[in-house]
Amino acid sequence: MDGAGREAEEGEEPAAISARNILDSFTESREVAELIGNLREVFAELVTREMAVERFIGIMDKYQEQPHLLDHHLEGMMNSLLEIVWDSGSPPPLVHLAFKFLYIITKVRGYKRFLPLFPHEVRDLQPVLDMLAKQNPRDPETWETRYMLLLWLSMICLIPFDLARFDGNLVSLEGQARQPTMDRILDMAKCYLVVSDKARDAAAVLVSKFIVRPDVKQSRMADFLDWVLSMLSKSSSQTMEGTVIVNGMLQALAQLFKHGKREDCLPYAATVLECLDSCKLSESNQMVLRKLGMKLVQRLGLTFVKPKVAKWRYQRGCRSLAANLQAQGAAVQNQKREVVAAEADEDDEEYDIPAEIENVVEQLLVGLKDKDTIVRWSAAKGIGRITGRLPKELADDVIGSLLDCFSFQETDNAWHGGCLALAELGRRGLLLPSRIPDVVPVMLKALTYDEKRGACSVGSNVRDAACYVCWAFARAYEPAELIPFISHISSALVIAAVFDRDVNCRRAASAAFQENVGRQGTFPHGIDILTAADYFAVGNRVNCYLTISVYIAGFSEYTQPMIDHLVNMKINHWDSVIRELSTKALHNITPQAPEYMANVVLPRLLPLSVGSDLHTRHGAILACAEITHALCKLAQDNNRSVTYYFTEKSLEGLKQIHQELCSRQLYRGLGGELMRPAVCTLIEKLSLSKMPFRGDPIISGWQWLINDSLRHLTLVSSAARQHIKESAVSALAALCNEFYINERGEADPALQDELVTQYVSELQNSEEMIRCGFSRALGALPRFLLKGRLQQVLEGLKKVTIISPEDVSFAEARRDALIAIAKVCQTVGVKGDGSQQEFVCRDNVDQIYATLLTGVTDYTTDSRGDVGGWVREAAMTSLMEVTLLLVQNKAELINASICKQIMCWLAQQSAEKIDKFRAHAGSVFLTLLHFDHPPVPHIPHREELERIFPRWEKETLNWNAASEAFPRITQLLGLPAYQYHVLLGLSVSVGGLTETTLRYSAQSLFDHMKKIQSDPSALGSFCETLLKVFEDNLRNDRVSVPLLTMLDQMLANGCFDMFTEQENHPFPVKLFTLCKEEIKRSKDIRKLRSSIGVFCGLIQFQGDMREKVFFQLFLLLCHPFPIIRKTTASQVYEMLLTYSDVVDPAIMEQAMAILSDTNWEAELPVVRERRNCLCDLMKVPRPQLVAKSSA
């Protein structure tokens, strides 16, 4: 699309667009001059050459959108590069590099602008010809050189001298006849017209400039065209070689007929057209060939008709926007123009139109329906150009044929091509005002063209092109001509700008609307709408539907068309997101036209809500729900009855929806996945609207649907499951609040008993999804239904959170149960000495906290990964919600022990490896720490925490970024209450696999260790905690494997150097014992490899333990796994190099030789013998072979 559409095709992000087109000059001109000046120094080395090219491309690419900024510098750059080319001392690689730079400039600025700058004097002809003759046409490395030389030659060959003058004596010194210059150039062009690289395009340009020279035209044009046509007829577009040749020939012909004089080309046009027809390019699967075919056909058509501007065309008076705006107002009504002049009719009759024109126009009309956009675009331009030279009657016939493209039997391609052609005709003034009534209805249909194909639809390009038509018409016609159609066009453009599914179409419509407001000045409320729905504002679809649409619907001219469009075109859209947005938009627009909604729209929607088409039914049910809710809210706001806007028939229709769907079994299967949440939304909205259905049988029907939907969650697809669950739970909450409460604010005991007992019993269902659904349902129940049943509900939910062998993978059920517990607590409220059947109180608060704290320790993994993370996340959220609830109502119910547990667990989660969960834990931690209404009591080390995490940083601290989170959280290692849990979390991160997490967590830990090196008590306390973490998590691979990796790093970094001076220090001794215990009978390679590093690190500690460490390492040297033997040998070798004092220098060399020369992946008996030699050498007892031993 041109104009408005060009800018409409940009991406979704406004920020990206606003950063473009802001350059105001060629700021890198000096750097470019230096780059070019340094080419002689850099060309010899591949690296420096490539760096220079990359930098030059980087600079030039910035100006792709604003190439005109280069214009003042083009000549200077060209002259500098041509100096290198002309220099006889320049080696070929340097010349090729100079031409490569020239090509890069040409690519950005375009060759047409660049051509006239080439030197084109007589003296340049022979050197350029000779240079081109030396090139190898098949060399893939130097095609830029050939391309630029051909372009240069096409400029030089325009010199106004007969080429025969350059030949002189054609007999060379050797006595052989030299080829005339004319033939040399022609042969060069022919040679390059059949190559497969870019030089072919330049050869076509050369042909178009060269063949039309007077001297060449007389003697060579006919022969050249014969050669081209014979090549065309001989080549097949089915082969690769044939495609290349056909491409070159078509380019040459198209350029020739474009630049040649009509009288020179006319004698050959019919023959060329005949040959082109015989090629049957329209059947080719090559897009480029079809496009070139279109290009050539239109050029032939223009050759057949005289190059005259049609006098009958429509000409608008004021082309200036300022003059047009001054002419607005009452004068607009009287600006009808008489466009048909009598002399035009006479002039039309002066010549006959050749018969071939019919063939040409026919081919162009067929080209408008091509499957590729560039072919359709070329055909549209051809239609515009040729129609401009035809008599009025014939031109009208062309327009009539063009309008046939817009039938619903045609494909979207025909509609798109037709729109492009209409816009082209409008721009050229070839669509007379008499044709506007035929064209506008077609244009309006195209603005909403959307045809479903399988699971998606086609038509966004048609709508985009229709916006281009509107844009073109705004510029083409006087305001008076379009006044009868203004209301239709303005409404259609507003609707496209706000409600189109595709961002490029919304932006195109906004641009077209803007053009109309400026050029026509007759669009109602144009400036106001334009301000609200500008190019950037319409980039966000949700904002368009829910905000901008409401503002525009406030103007009465647009209200009804917008509503009608949503009801007729959008609530039945194939995309469910659009259907849902449309219904929300209808809700928001309802206050602008309540009577129309109640009396026209709702009666139209009710039959559709029980219709046969699934998408229409889904959209209509949601629309009924949203409109009903909006009408009831409006009635309540105006102190009217909720049924003020509804007839008895409408109320009955709303009730009938569920019964009708149920009786027709439309809740089953895939359709049911849409129907269930839609009707649940209807139930929710009707309940919120306080409809007078109390006691009606429909209530039990609705309750059945909610229960059934929750009970059958396992049968629906995983994609729809969450949506159905949330819809059903929301519907349940609204239904209970409205229809299950009596005048005294209590529930019917029988109904309460049935509902709560049934829901609690479903919590132990063997299906995970059913547990999820009913957990959330219990969480949504209102207070009056939970009264007297709180303990039963909490016990039921607690059972769901307990991990048992048969439901270990039910992480989603545990997550939903924890969410539900917090929701139940918030619903019933807090009363310190109240009954545990009615309130959160002293008797049940510890039990609630115990259940929630159990969730924080859930590290279940399955094939989906760390599913326990969902449970931990929900547990942290619920802990925060319950704690804040208690703090605000009865803070004394929170005891110091529980508060410490909560903060410690949150600190641990804040130090763990998964960014998402770490960020959530950090956010909850800071929320509790900084809560002020009133503050959370008993937080350990509050003052120190406030210093580490200042209040002003709460919003800015990015917990997702390891570089920000770990330096803060490791400071908690200095606080005794948090040390154990933070170290437990850190060990998983430092010993993890994610590079960034590992780097920043390890660095933060080492920084902390450096700080406490000089403080023996702090270091001792840290080591005790570290050993306790290890002891508590022995054989818990989730912690112990990364912990071993962390210990390896800590030992290697000298974190425990203070203990190396003391013999038999208890820390390394205990650590060795734990390590040995951890790997006992283990077959986990990662664990074993980590332990090797720890053992090697422990060798630095003095005392009896050193021999035990050697013994353990020598055991591993004969491990059954070859990779473990090899790793052990390698690490022991490195250990001996690092801690050379642990072995007697006399035997060091021999020990190192054994370790390095032995193939430790060999058979065990061979390896064992070498190992035993090592044991004897270092005076370590030989490990004894025991049956079933791992050594």
Short mmCIF file of C-alpha atoms in Angstrom, two decimals, residues 133-323:
data_model
loop_
_atom_site.label_atom_id
_atom_site.label_comp_id
_atom_site.label_asym_id
_atom_site.label_seq_id
_atom_site.Cartn_x
_atom_site.Cartn_y
_atom_site.Cartn_z
CA ALA A 133 36.19 -7.00 -20.56
CA LYS A 134 38.73 -8.19 -17.97
CA GLN A 135 36.01 -9.29 -15.52
CA ASN A 136 35.01 -12.90 -15.08
CA PRO A 137 31.16 -12.99 -15.37
CA ARG A 138 31.00 -16.14 -13.22
CA ASP A 139 33.13 -14.95 -10.26
CA PRO A 140 30.75 -14.83 -7.25
CA GLU A 141 33.14 -12.63 -5.21
CA THR A 142 33.28 -9.61 -7.54
CA TRP A 143 29.71 -9.15 -8.81
CA GLU A 144 29.55 -5.62 -7.29
CA THR A 145 32.40 -4.58 -9.61
CA ARG A 146 30.57 -5.86 -12.70
CA TYR A 147 27.28 -4.29 -11.58
CA MET A 148 28.83 -0.85 -11.07
CA LEU A 149 30.85 -1.00 -14.31
CA LEU A 150 27.72 -1.82 -16.33
CA LEU A 151 25.86 1.10 -14.72
CA TRP A 152 28.83 3.35 -15.42
CA LEU A 153 28.91 2.19 -19.04
CA SER A 154 25.17 2.87 -19.38
CA MET A 155 25.91 6.49 -18.44
CA ILE A 156 28.96 6.84 -20.72
CA CYS A 157 27.12 5.45 -23.75
CA LEU A 158 24.88 8.54 -23.75
CA ILE A 159 27.74 10.64 -25.19
CA PRO A 160 26.41 12.48 -28.26
CA PHE A 161 28.98 11.20 -30.77
CA ASP A 162 28.68 8.45 -33.37
CA LEU A 163 30.40 5.38 -31.94
CA ALA A 164 32.00 4.67 -35.32
CA ARG A 165 34.36 7.59 -34.60
CA PHE A 166 35.97 5.60 -31.80
CA ASP A 167 36.86 2.72 -34.06
CA GLY A 168 39.41 4.48 -36.31
CA ASN A 169 41.35 1.84 -38.11
CA LEU A 170 39.77 -1.47 -37.11
CA VAL A 171 42.91 -3.38 -38.08
CA SER A 172 45.07 -3.76 -34.99
CA LEU A 173 48.87 -3.79 -34.92
CA GLU A 174 48.93 -7.56 -35.13
CA GLY A 175 46.95 -7.41 -38.36
CA GLN A 176 43.73 -8.85 -36.87
CA ALA A 177 40.40 -7.02 -37.23
CA ARG A 178 39.20 -5.38 -34.04
CA GLN A 179 35.51 -5.51 -33.05
CA PRO A 180 33.64 -2.18 -33.46
CA THR A 181 32.89 -0.39 -30.17
CA MET A 182 29.14 -0.64 -30.81
CA ASP A 183 29.33 -4.43 -31.08
CA ARG A 184 31.63 -4.68 -28.06
CA ILE A 185 29.10 -2.87 -25.88
CA LEU A 186 26.21 -4.88 -27.30
CA ASP A 187 28.00 -8.19 -26.78
CA MET A 188 28.85 -7.14 -23.23
CA ALA A 189 25.18 -6.37 -22.54
CA LYS A 190 24.07 -9.70 -24.06
CA CYS A 191 26.66 -11.56 -22.02
CA TYR A 192 25.44 -10.04 -18.74
CA LEU A 193 21.72 -10.34 -19.51
CA VAL A 194 21.96 -14.11 -18.98
CA VAL A 195 23.92 -14.17 -15.68
CA SER A 196 22.21 -15.02 -12.40
CA ASP A 197 23.58 -12.18 -10.26
CA LYS A 198 22.74 -8.50 -9.85
CA ALA A 199 24.78 -7.54 -12.95
CA ARG A 200 21.77 -8.69 -15.01
CA ASP A 201 19.72 -5.72 -13.74
CA ALA A 202 22.50 -3.30 -14.70
CA ALA A 203 22.78 -4.92 -18.15
CA ALA A 204 19.05 -4.23 -18.70
CA VAL A 205 19.64 -0.57 -17.81
CA LEU A 206 22.59 -0.48 -20.24
CA VAL A 207 20.42 -1.93 -23.02
CA SER A 208 17.68 0.64 -22.46
CA LYS A 209 20.15 3.52 -22.72
CA PHE A 210 22.29 2.09 -25.52
CA ILE A 211 19.78 0.65 -28.01
CA VAL A 212 17.83 3.91 -28.21
CA ARG A 213 20.88 5.87 -29.44
CA PRO A 214 20.18 7.10 -32.99
CA ASP A 215 23.20 5.30 -34.53
CA VAL A 216 22.57 2.02 -32.68
CA LYS A 217 18.81 2.12 -33.22
CA GLN A 218 19.17 2.18 -37.01
CA SER A 219 21.64 -0.65 -37.34
CA ARG A 220 21.20 -2.89 -34.29
CA MET A 221 17.73 -2.52 -32.70
CA ALA A 222 15.91 -5.02 -34.94
CA ASP A 223 18.67 -7.63 -34.59
CA PHE A 224 18.82 -7.17 -30.83
CA LEU A 225 15.05 -7.61 -30.47
CA ASP A 226 15.22 -10.72 -32.67
CA TRP A 227 17.91 -12.13 -30.39
CA VAL A 228 15.87 -11.32 -27.26
CA LEU A 229 12.67 -12.86 -28.63
CA SER A 230 14.48 -15.98 -29.82
CA MET A 231 16.08 -16.36 -26.36
CA LEU A 232 12.64 -15.94 -24.79
CA SER A 233 11.01 -18.54 -27.01
CA LYS A 234 13.89 -21.04 -26.56
CA SER A 235 14.07 -20.74 -22.74
CA SER A 236 11.78 -22.52 -20.34
CA SER A 237 10.79 -20.90 -17.07
CA GLN A 238 10.58 -24.39 -15.54
CA THR A 239 14.38 -24.73 -15.23
CA MET A 240 16.75 -22.63 -13.15
CA GLU A 241 18.88 -21.62 -16.16
CA GLY A 242 15.78 -20.83 -18.22
CA THR A 243 14.37 -18.68 -15.42
CA VAL A 244 17.56 -16.61 -15.28
CA ILE A 245 17.53 -16.03 -19.07
CA VAL A 246 13.81 -15.17 -19.20
CA ASN A 247 14.30 -12.76 -16.31
CA GLY A 248 17.12 -10.96 -18.14
CA MET A 249 15.20 -10.75 -21.42
CA LEU A 250 12.03 -9.41 -19.76
CA GLN A 251 14.01 -6.80 -17.83
CA ALA A 252 15.76 -5.67 -21.02
CA LEU A 253 12.47 -5.39 -22.95
CA ALA A 254 10.68 -3.59 -20.11
CA GLN A 255 13.49 -1.06 -19.74
CA LEU A 256 13.75 -0.62 -23.52
CA PHE A 257 10.03 0.05 -24.01
CA LYS A 258 10.10 2.37 -21.01
CA HIS A 259 12.97 4.57 -22.18
CA GLY A 260 12.68 4.21 -25.98
CA LYS A 261 10.74 6.69 -28.11
CA ARG A 262 7.24 5.54 -29.05
CA GLU A 263 7.83 5.85 -32.80
CA ASP A 264 11.00 3.70 -32.51
CA CYS A 265 9.34 0.95 -30.45
CA LEU A 266 5.87 0.86 -32.03
CA PRO A 267 6.86 -1.24 -35.10
CA TYR A 268 8.07 -4.03 -32.82
CA ALA A 269 5.42 -3.84 -30.07
CA ALA A 270 2.88 -6.22 -31.66
CA THR A 271 5.55 -8.88 -32.28
CA VAL A 272 6.88 -8.61 -28.73
CA LEU A 273 3.34 -8.88 -27.34
CA GLU A 274 2.71 -11.98 -29.43
CA CYS A 275 5.94 -13.58 -28.23
CA LEU A 276 5.10 -12.65 -24.63
CA ASP A 277 1.66 -14.28 -24.96
CA SER A 278 3.25 -17.47 -26.22
CA CYS A 279 5.52 -17.59 -23.14
CA LYS A 280 2.43 -18.01 -20.90
CA LEU A 281 4.12 -16.29 -17.97
CA SER A 282 0.86 -16.12 -16.03
CA GLU A 283 1.17 -19.89 -15.56
CA SER A 284 4.73 -19.63 -14.22
CA ASN A 285 5.33 -20.34 -10.56
CA GLN A 286 8.08 -17.69 -10.50
CA MET A 287 6.74 -14.50 -8.92
CA VAL A 288 9.49 -12.28 -10.38
CA LEU A 289 8.79 -13.46 -13.92
CA ARG A 290 5.07 -12.79 -13.59
CA LYS A 291 5.84 -9.33 -12.21
CA LEU A 292 8.23 -8.54 -15.08
CA GLY A 293 5.58 -9.86 -17.50
CA MET A 294 3.07 -7.35 -16.05
CA LYS A 295 5.66 -4.59 -16.30
CA LEU A 296 6.35 -5.38 -19.96
CA VAL A 297 2.66 -5.73 -20.88
CA GLN A 298 1.85 -2.29 -19.51
CA ARG A 299 4.86 -0.77 -21.30
CA LEU A 300 3.69 -2.35 -24.56
CA GLY A 301 0.18 -1.01 -23.92
CA LEU A 302 1.57 2.49 -23.39
CA THR A 303 3.46 2.14 -26.68
CA PHE A 304 0.24 1.28 -28.56
CA VAL A 305 -1.62 4.42 -27.40
CA LYS A 306 -0.54 8.00 -27.93
CA PRO A 307 1.34 9.65 -25.05
CA LYS A 308 -1.31 12.21 -24.25
CA VAL A 309 -3.07 13.20 -21.07
CA ALA A 310 -6.81 12.52 -21.25
CA LYS A 311 -8.65 15.82 -21.29
CA TRP A 312 -11.72 14.21 -19.81
CA ARG A 313 -9.99 13.37 -16.51
CA TYR A 314 -11.15 14.93 -13.24
CA GLN A 315 -8.90 17.70 -11.96
CA ARG A 316 -9.20 19.01 -8.46
CA GLY A 317 -8.69 22.75 -8.13
CA CYS A 318 -6.73 23.27 -4.92
CA ARG A 319 -3.77 20.92 -4.50
CA SER A 320 -2.52 22.97 -1.52
CA LEU A 321 -3.71 21.74 1.86
CA ALA A 322 -3.70 25.28 3.27
CA ALA A 323 -5.82 26.61 0.38
#
